CSV table of C-alpha atoms in Angstrom, one decimal:
chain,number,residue,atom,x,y,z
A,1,UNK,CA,164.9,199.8,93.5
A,2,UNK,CA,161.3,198.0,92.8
A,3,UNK,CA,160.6,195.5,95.2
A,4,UNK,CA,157.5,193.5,95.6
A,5,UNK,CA,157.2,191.8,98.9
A,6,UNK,CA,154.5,188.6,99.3
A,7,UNK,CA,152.5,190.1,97.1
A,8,UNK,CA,148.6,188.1,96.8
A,9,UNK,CA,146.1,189.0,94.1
A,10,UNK,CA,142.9,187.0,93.5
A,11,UNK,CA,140.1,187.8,91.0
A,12,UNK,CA,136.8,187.4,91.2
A,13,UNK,CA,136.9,186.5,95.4
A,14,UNK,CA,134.0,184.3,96.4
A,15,UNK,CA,132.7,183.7,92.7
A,16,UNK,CA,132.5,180.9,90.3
A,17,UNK,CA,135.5,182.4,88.2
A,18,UNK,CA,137.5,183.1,91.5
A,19,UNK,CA,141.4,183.0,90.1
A,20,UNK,CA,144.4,183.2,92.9
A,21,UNK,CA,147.2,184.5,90.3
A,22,UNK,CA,149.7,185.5,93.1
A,23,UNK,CA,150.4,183.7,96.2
A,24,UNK,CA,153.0,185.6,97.9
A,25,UNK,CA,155.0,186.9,94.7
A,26,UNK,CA,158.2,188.4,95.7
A,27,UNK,CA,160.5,190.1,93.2
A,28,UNK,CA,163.6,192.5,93.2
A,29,UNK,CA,164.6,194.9,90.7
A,30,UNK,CA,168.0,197.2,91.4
A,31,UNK,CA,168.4,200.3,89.8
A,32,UNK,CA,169.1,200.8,86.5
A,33,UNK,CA,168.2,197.2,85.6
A,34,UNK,CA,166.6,196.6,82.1
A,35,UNK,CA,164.2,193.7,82.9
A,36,UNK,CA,162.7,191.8,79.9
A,37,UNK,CA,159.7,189.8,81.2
A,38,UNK,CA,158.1,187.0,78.6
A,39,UNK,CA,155.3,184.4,79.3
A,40,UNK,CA,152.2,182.6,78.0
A,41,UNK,CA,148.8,185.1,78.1
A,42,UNK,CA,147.6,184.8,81.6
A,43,UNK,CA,150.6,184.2,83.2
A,44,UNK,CA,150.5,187.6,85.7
A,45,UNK,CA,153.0,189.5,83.0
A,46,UNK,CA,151.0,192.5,82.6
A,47,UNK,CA,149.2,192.1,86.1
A,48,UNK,CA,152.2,192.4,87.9
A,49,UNK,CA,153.0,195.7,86.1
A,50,UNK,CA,149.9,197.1,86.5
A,51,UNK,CA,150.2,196.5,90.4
A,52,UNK,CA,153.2,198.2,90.3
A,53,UNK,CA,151.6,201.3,88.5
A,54,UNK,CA,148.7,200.9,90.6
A,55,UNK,CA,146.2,200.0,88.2
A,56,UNK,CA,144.7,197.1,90.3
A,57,UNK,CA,145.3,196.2,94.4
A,58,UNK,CA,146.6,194.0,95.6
A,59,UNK,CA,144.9,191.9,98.7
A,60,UNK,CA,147.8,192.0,100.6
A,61,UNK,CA,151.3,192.4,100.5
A,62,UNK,CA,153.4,195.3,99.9
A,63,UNK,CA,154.9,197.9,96.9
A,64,UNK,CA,158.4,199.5,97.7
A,65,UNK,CA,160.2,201.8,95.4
A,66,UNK,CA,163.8,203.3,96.5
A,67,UNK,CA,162.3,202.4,100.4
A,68,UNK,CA,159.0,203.8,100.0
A,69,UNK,CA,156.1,202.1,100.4
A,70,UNK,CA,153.4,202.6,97.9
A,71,UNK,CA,151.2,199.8,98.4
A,72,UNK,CA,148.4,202.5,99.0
A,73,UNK,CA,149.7,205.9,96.8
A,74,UNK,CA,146.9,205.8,94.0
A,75,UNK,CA,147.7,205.5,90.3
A,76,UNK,CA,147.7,208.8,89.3
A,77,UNK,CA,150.1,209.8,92.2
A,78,UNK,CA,152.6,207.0,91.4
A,79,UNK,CA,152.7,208.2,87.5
A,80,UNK,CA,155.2,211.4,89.4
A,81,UNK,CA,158.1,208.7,89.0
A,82,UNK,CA,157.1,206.0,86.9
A,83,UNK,CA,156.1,205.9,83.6
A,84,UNK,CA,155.3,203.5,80.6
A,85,UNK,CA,154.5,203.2,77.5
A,86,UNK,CA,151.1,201.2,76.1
A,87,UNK,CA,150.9,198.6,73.6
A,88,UNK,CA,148.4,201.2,71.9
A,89,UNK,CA,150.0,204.3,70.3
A,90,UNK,CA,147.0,206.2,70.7
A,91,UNK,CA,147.3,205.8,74.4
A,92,UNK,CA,149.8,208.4,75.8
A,93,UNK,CA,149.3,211.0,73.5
A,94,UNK,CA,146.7,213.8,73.0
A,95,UNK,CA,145.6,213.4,68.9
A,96,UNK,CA,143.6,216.7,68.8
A,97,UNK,CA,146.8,218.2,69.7
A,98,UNK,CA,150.0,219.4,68.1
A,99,UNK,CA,153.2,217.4,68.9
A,100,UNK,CA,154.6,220.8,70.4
A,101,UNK,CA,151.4,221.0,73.2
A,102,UNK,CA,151.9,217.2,73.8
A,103,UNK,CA,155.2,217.8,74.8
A,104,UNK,CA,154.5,220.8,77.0
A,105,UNK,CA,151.9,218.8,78.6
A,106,UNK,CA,154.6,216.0,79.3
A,107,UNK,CA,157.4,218.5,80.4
A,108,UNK,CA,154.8,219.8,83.1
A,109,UNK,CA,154.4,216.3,84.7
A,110,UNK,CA,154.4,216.2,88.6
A,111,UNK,CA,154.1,220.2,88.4
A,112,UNK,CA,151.4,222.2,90.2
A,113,UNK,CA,148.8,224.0,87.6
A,114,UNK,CA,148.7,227.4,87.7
A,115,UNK,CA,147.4,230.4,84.8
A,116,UNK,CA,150.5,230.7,83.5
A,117,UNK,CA,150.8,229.5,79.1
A,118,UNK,CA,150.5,225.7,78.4
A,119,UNK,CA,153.3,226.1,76.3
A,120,UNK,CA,156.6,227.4,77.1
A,121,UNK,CA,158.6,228.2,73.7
A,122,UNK,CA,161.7,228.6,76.2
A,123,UNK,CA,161.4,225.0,76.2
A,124,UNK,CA,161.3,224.2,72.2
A,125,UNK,CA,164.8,223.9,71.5
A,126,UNK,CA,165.1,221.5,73.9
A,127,UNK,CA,161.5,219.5,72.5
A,128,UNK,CA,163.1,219.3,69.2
A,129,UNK,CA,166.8,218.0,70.4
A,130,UNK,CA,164.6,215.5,72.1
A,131,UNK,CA,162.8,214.3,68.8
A,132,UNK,CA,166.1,214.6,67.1
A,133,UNK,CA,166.9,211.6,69.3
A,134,UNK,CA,164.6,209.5,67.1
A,135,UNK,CA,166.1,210.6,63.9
A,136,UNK,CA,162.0,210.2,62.8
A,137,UNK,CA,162.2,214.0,61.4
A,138,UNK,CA,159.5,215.1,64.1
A,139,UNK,CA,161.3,217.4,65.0
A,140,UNK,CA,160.1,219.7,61.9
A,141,UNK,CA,156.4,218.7,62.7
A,142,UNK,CA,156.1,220.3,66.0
A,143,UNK,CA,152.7,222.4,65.1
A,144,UNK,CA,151.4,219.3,63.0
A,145,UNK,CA,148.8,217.1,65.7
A,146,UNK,CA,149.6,214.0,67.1
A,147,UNK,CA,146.4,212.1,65.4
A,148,UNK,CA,148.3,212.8,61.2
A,149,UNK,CA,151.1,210.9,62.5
A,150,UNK,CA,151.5,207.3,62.1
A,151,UNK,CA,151.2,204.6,65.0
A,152,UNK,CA,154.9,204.1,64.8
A,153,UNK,CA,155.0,207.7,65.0
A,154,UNK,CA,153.2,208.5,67.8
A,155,UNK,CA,154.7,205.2,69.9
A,156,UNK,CA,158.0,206.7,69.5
A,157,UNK,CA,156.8,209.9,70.3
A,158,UNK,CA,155.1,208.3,73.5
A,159,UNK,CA,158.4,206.9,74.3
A,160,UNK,CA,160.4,210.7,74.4
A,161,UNK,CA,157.5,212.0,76.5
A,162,UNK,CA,157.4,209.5,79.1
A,163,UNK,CA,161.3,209.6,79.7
A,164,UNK,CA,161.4,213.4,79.4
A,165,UNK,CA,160.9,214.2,83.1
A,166,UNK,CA,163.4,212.2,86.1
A,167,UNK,CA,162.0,208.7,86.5
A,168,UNK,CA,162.4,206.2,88.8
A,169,UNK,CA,160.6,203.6,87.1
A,170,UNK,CA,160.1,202.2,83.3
A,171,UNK,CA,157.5,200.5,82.5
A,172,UNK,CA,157.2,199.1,78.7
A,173,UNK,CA,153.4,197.0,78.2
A,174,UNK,CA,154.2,195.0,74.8
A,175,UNK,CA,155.0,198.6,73.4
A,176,UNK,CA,155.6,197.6,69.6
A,177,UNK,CA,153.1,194.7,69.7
A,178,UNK,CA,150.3,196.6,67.3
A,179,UNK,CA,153.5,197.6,65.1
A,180,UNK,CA,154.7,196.3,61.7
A,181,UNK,CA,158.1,193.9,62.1
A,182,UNK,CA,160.3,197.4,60.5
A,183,UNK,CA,158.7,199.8,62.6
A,184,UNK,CA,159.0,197.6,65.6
A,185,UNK,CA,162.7,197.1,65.6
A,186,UNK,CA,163.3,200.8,65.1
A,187,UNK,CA,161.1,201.3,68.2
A,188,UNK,CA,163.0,198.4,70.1
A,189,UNK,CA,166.3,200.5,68.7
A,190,UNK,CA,164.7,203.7,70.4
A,191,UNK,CA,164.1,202.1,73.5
A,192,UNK,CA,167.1,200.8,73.9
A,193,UNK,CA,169.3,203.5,73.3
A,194,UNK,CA,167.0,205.7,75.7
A,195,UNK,CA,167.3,203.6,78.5
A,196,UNK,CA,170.8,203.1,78.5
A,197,UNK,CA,171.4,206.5,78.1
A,198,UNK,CA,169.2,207.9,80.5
A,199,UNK,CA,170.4,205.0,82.7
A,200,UNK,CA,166.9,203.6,83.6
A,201,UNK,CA,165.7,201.2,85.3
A,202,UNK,CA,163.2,199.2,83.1
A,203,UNK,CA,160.8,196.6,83.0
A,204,UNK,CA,159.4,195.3,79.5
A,205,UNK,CA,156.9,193.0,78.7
A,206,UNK,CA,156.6,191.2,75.5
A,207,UNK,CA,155.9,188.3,73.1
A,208,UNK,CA,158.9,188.8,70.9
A,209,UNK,CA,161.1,186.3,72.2
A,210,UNK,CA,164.4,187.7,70.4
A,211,UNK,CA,163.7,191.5,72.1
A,212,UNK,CA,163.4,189.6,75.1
A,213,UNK,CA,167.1,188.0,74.4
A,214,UNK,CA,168.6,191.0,72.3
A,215,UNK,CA,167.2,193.7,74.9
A,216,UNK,CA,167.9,194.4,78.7
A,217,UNK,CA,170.3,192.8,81.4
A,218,UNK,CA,167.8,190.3,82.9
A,219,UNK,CA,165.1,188.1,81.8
A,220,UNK,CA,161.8,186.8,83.5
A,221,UNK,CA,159.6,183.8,82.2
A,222,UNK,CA,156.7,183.8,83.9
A,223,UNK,CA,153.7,181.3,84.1
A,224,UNK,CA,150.7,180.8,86.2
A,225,UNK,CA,151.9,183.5,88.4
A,226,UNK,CA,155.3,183.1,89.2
A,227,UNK,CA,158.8,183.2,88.1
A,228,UNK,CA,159.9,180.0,86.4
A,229,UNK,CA,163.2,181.3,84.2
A,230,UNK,CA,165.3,184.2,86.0
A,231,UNK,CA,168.6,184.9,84.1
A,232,UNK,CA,171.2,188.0,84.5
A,233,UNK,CA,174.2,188.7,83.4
A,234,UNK,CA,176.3,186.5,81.7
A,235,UNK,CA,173.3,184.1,82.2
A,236,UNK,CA,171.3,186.3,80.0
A,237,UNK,CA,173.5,187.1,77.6
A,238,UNK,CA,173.8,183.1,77.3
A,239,UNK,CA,170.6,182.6,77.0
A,240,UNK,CA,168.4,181.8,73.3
A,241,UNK,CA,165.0,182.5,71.8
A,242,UNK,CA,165.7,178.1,71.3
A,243,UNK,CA,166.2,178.0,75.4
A,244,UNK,CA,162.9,180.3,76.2
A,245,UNK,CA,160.7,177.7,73.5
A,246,UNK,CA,162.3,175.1,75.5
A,247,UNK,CA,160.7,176.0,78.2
A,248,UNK,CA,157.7,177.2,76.7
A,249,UNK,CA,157.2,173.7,75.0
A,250,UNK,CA,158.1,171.8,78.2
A,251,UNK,CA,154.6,174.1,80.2
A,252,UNK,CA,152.9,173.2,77.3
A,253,UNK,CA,153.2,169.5,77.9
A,254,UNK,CA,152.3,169.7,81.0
A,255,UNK,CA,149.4,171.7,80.1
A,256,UNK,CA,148.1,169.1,78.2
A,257,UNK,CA,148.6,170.9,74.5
């Protein structure tokens, strides 16, 4: 379970472009939730996910996953148990190497390094029943690299090596934004199926407000840094890329647009 407890974040402290995004931002998410998270640029979407992977601090508040607090574990350190996928499909994967050495490299996550081979060809059976997952036909490729494939490609392959170790956490950042509309809905297929399967617990930001609807088990709208729209359930499933513009279109207003 993710909790995030009176969470602050300002930018820029003492300077002209000060910003106060969070003012004691609480939020809950139980295990094996799949939480689809939507809202205007600016609205603390992808800041709020990259305090939870550590990417920025917080000023004050606190980080708990599964009762431990992480507020102060650095980045690299919380990457043992979460993991996420980039809007970029070059970021995640190595393109100077094969698909089979990006895998290895992903399989050893959270392991201490020692002399022993990179590669462990004990493992490649299982590396190809994982590709097989994506029915992309990587699973024939494993000795071509990573940087021949397409973005598509590689994003799907991002998405096998992230979930290939025990997770605790999920974290998709607009992960088939830089992809084309058919590619995109295979990847959204693909993620999908992986999280139910591997019974993760998830949290996706995007712009596509049908994914938002179609995908996961709760929805967050957020805006100016806090939660305005919180559905689960049978509220979610009840809920309609026409409701979200609703609300979009009402902030709007009051924005002045």
């Amino acid at each position: 379970m993710l909790e995030l407890l009176d969470i602050c974040k300002t930018y820029n402290p003492g300077e002209i472009t000060e910003l106060c995004l969070f003012d004691k931002f609480n939020l809950t998410v139980p295990d094996g939730q799949f939480v689809s998270i939507v809202g205007s640029n600016g609205s603390g979407k992808t800041s709020m996910l990259n305090i939870v992977c550590g990417s920025i601090p917080v000023n004050s508040g606190k980080v708990i996953i599964n009762g431990k607090n992480i507020t102060n574990v650095p980045e690299y350190k919380r990457y043992k148990y979460i993991g996420r996928v980039y809007q970029n499909p070059a970021v995640g994967t190595c393109p100077t190497m094969t698909i089979l050495e990006n895998m290895s490299i992903a399989d050893n996550k959270g392991k201490p390094f020692g002399l022993s081979r990179g590669v462990n060809k004990d493992r490649v059976d299982f590396y190809r029943s994982q590709l097989e997952i994506l029915g992309l036909g990587l699973e024939d490729k494993l000795n071509v690299r990573v940087g021949s494939l397409s973005g598509g490609q590689r994003q799907a392959l991002s998405l096998i090596m992230t979930t290939m170790t025990p997770l605790d956490f999920l974290i998709l950042d607009e992960h088939t934004a830089a992809l084309d509309p058919k590619t995109a809905e295979i990847i959204m297929q693909l993620t999908g199926k992986i999280v139910q399967e591997k019974n993760l617990t998830a949290m996706m930001v995007t712009h596509n407000l049908r994914y938002a609807v179609e995908y996961g088990d709760r929805i967050l709208m957020m805006d100016k840094g806090n939660v305005i729209v919180d559905k689960a359930g049978e509220n979610k499933k009840n809920t309609s890329v026409d409701d979200l513009l609703k609300v979009f279109n009402e902030i709007s207003i009051e924005c002045g647009n």
